[in-house]
XYZ file of C-alpha atoms in Angstrom:
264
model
C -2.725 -32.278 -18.196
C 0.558 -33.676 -19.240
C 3.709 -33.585 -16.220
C 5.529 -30.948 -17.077
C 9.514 -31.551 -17.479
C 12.359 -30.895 -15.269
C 13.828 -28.561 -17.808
C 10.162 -26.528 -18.451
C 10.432 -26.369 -14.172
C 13.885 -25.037 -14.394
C 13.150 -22.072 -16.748
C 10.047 -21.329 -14.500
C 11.495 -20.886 -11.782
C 14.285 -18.557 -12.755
C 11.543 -16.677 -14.324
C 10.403 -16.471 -10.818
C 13.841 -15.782 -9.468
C 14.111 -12.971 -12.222
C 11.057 -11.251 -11.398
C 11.421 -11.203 -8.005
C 15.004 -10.532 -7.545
C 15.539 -8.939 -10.470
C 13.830 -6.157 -9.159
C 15.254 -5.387 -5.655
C 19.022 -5.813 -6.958
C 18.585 -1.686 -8.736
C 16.679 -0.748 -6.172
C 19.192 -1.925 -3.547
C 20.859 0.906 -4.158
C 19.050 3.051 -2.729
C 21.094 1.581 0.519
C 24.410 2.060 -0.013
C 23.726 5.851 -0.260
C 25.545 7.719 2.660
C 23.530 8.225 5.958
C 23.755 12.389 5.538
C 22.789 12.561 1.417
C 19.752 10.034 2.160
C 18.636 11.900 5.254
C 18.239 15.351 3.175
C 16.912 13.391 0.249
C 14.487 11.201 2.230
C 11.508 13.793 2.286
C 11.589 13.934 -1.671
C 12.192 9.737 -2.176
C 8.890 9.449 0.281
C 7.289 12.022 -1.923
C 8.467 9.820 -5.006
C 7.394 6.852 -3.568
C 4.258 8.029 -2.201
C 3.404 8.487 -5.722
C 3.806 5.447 -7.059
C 2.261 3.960 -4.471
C -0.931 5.546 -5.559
C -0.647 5.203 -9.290
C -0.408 1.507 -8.829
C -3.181 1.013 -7.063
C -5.172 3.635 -8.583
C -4.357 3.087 -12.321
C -2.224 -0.838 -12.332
C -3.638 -3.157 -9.667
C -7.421 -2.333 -9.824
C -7.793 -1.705 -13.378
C -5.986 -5.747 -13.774
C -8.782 -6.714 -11.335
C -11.933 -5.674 -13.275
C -10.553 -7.780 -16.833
C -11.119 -10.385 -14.670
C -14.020 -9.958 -12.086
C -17.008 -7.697 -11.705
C -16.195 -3.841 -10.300
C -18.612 -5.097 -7.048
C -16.120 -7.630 -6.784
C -13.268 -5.277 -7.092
C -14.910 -3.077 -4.134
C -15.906 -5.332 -1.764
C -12.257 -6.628 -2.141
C -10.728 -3.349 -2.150
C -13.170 -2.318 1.487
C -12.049 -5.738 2.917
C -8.353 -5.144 2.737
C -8.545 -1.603 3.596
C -10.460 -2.909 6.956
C -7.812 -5.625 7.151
C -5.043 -3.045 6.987
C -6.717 -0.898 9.817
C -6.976 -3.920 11.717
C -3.115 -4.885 11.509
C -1.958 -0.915 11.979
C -4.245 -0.716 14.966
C -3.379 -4.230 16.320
C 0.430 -2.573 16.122
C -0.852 0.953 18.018
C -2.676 -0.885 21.013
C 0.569 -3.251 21.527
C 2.685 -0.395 22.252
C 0.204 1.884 23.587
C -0.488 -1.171 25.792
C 3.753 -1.798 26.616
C 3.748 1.769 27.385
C 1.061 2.099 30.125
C 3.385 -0.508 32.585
C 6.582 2.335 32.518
C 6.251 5.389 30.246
C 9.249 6.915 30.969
C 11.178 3.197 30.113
C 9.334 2.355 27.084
C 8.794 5.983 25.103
C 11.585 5.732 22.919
C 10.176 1.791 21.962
C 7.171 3.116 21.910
C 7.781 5.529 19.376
C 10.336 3.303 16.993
C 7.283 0.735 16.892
C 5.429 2.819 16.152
C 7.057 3.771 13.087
C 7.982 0.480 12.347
C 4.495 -0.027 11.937
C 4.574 1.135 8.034
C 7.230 -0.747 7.320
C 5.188 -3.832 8.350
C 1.975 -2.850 6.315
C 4.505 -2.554 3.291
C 5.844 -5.787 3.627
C 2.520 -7.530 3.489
C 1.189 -5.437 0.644
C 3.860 -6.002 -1.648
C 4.417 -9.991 -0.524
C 0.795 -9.888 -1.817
C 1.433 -7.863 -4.844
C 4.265 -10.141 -5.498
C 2.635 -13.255 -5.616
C -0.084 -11.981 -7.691
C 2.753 -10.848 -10.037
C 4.123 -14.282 -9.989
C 0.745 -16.058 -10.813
C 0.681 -13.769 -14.217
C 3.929 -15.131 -14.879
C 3.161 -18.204 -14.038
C 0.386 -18.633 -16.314
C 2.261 -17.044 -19.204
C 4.976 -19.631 -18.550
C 2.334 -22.444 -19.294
C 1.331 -20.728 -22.416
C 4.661 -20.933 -24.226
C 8.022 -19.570 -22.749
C 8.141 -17.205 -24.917
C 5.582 -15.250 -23.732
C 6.745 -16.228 -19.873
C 9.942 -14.092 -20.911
C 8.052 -11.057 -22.052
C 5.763 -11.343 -18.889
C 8.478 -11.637 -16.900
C 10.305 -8.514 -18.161
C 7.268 -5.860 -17.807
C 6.718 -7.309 -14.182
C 10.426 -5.951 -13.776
C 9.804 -2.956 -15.567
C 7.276 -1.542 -13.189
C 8.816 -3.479 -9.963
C 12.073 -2.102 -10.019
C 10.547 1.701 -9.059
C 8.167 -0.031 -6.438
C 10.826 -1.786 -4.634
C 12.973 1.648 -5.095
C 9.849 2.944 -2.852
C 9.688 0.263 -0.418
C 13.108 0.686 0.448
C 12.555 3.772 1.056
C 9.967 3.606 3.592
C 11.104 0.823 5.250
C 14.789 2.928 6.124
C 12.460 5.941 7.176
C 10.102 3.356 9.529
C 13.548 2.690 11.436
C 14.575 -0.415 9.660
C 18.332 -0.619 9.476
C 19.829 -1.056 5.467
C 20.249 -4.967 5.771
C 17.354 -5.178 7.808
C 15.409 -3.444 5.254
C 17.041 -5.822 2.729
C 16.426 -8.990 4.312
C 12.608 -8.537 4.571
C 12.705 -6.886 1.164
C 14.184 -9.799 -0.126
C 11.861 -12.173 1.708
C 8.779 -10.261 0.667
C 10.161 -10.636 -3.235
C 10.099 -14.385 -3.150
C 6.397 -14.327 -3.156
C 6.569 -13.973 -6.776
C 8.778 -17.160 -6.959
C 5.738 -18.679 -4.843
C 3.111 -17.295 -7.302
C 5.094 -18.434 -10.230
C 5.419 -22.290 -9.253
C 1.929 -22.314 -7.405
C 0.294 -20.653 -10.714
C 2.633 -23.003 -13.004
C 1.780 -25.916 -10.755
C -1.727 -25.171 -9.965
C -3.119 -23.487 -12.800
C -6.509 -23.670 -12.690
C -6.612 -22.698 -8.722
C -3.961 -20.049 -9.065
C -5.513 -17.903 -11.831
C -8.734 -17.256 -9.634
C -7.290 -15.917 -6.980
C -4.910 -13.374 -8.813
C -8.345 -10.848 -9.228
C -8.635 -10.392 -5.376
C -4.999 -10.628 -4.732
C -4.571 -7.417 -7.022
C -7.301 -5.905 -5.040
C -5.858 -6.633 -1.935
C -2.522 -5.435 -2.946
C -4.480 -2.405 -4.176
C -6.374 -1.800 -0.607
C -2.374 -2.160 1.136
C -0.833 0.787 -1.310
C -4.123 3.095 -0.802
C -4.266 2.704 2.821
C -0.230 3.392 3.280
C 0.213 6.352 0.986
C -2.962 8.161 2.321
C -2.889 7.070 5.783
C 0.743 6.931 6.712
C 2.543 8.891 3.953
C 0.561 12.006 2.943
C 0.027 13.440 6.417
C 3.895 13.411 7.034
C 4.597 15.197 3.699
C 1.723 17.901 5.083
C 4.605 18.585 8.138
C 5.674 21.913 8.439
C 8.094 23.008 5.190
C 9.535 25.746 3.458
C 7.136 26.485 0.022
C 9.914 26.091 -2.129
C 10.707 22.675 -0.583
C 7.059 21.795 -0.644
C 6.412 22.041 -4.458
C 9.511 20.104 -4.840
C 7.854 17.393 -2.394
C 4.660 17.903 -4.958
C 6.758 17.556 -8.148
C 8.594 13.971 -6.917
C 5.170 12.720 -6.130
C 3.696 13.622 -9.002
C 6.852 12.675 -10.782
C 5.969 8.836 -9.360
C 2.564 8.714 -10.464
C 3.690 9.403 -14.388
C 6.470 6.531 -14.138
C 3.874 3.902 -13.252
C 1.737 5.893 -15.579
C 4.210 5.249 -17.959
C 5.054 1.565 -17.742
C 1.250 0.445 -17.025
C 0.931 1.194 -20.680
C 3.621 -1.081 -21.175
C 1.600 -4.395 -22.518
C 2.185 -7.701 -19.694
């Protein structure tokens, strides 16, 4: 396999900048909002993004799996990061449940911001791991002609920018503050940079791991939207503001209905 050149490098790795980046800058937004208009709206962007949290997994991430691996494959990848998700929210639960027992009066309001906090966290891991898959397809695209990196790169931004729009949003409702909630946002974006120039670099190695990554990713999204997101939108509301709760959900499951069809 021939060296690739410093200008071929270059143009890969804005690729990776522009898929990963690319993405949050829109849905940055979503921060600058003021505090009392995103407080009322919060309950319908959750809905939103609980939505297409589950179209993703549901109808993007594990339907990219099987082209590439058996559906036992997919399942026993799919089981093994829902267990590993359980294990890091309940790791989260017994360290504060475990702070709390020394002083309960003195460490109930910590208590209950960790434990909050604690869906923010699972976020950040799922989507570092969606991301680097994301950057291994563009990776491998990029090696194929840059042509085709382009393209790749642009339908990865198509259907990130409304995923990133719903991390946001559940990181400011876990109790992250906005550049809090940006920084780690950001951070968990580069992992598409790091799939891109691992994938680019490391071909061969790269491309067979992208199968259970997606499944992984897949697990993360199930596990928060049905664990930590649909019981709070079953809290006590008014029916008129429920079916509007329904519709935004339901709303985010036809965009990323919409752009999966999108060819990447």
């Amino acid at each position: 396999m021939s060296i690739p050149s410093e200008s071929t490098w270059w143009f890969v790795v804005w690729m990776g900048l522009l898929g990963s980046l690319g993405a949050l800058l829109p849905a940055c937004l979503v921060l600058f909002i003021p505090d009392s208009w995103r407080h009322r709206a919060m309950p319908y962007l959750l809905s939103y993004a609980t939505g297409t949290m589950l179209a993703t997994a549901i109808i993007g991430l594990i339907p990219e799996a099987l082209e590439r691996i058996t559906i036992y494959e997919v399942g026993i990848s799919v089981l093994a990061g829902l267990v590993l998700f359980f294990i890091l929210e309940w790791a989260v639960i017994w360290r504060h449940a475990h702070g709390d027992a020394s002083d309960d009066g003195h460490h109930q309001h910590d208590h209950a911001a960790g434990m909050a906090k604690k869906t923010g966290m699972l976020v950040l891991i799922g989507d570092a791991v969606h991301n680097c898959a994301d950057g291994i397809a563009i990776g491998a695209a990029c090696a194929a002609s840059p042509g085709l990196g382009l393209v790749t790169t642009l339908a990865v931004l198509g259907h990130e920018v409304p995923q990133e729009l719903s991390d946001f949003t559940i990181l400011l409702s876990s109790g992250f503050s906005r550049w809090k909630a940006f920084f780690w946002n950001t951070l968990s974006g580069l992992g598409t940079l790091v799939g891109v120039v691992a994938a680019y670099g490391w071909l061969g190695y790269a491309e067979a791991i992208v199968p259970y990554a997606l499944s992984v990713a897949a697990a993360s999204f199930l596990y928060i939207g049905l664990a930590d997101l649909v019981p709070g939108l079953h809290s006590r509301v008014s029916r008129a503001k429920g079916a509007w709760q329904f519709a935004m959900m339901i709303a985010g499951m036809v965009t990323i209905a919409a752009l999966t069809m999108i060819p990447h």
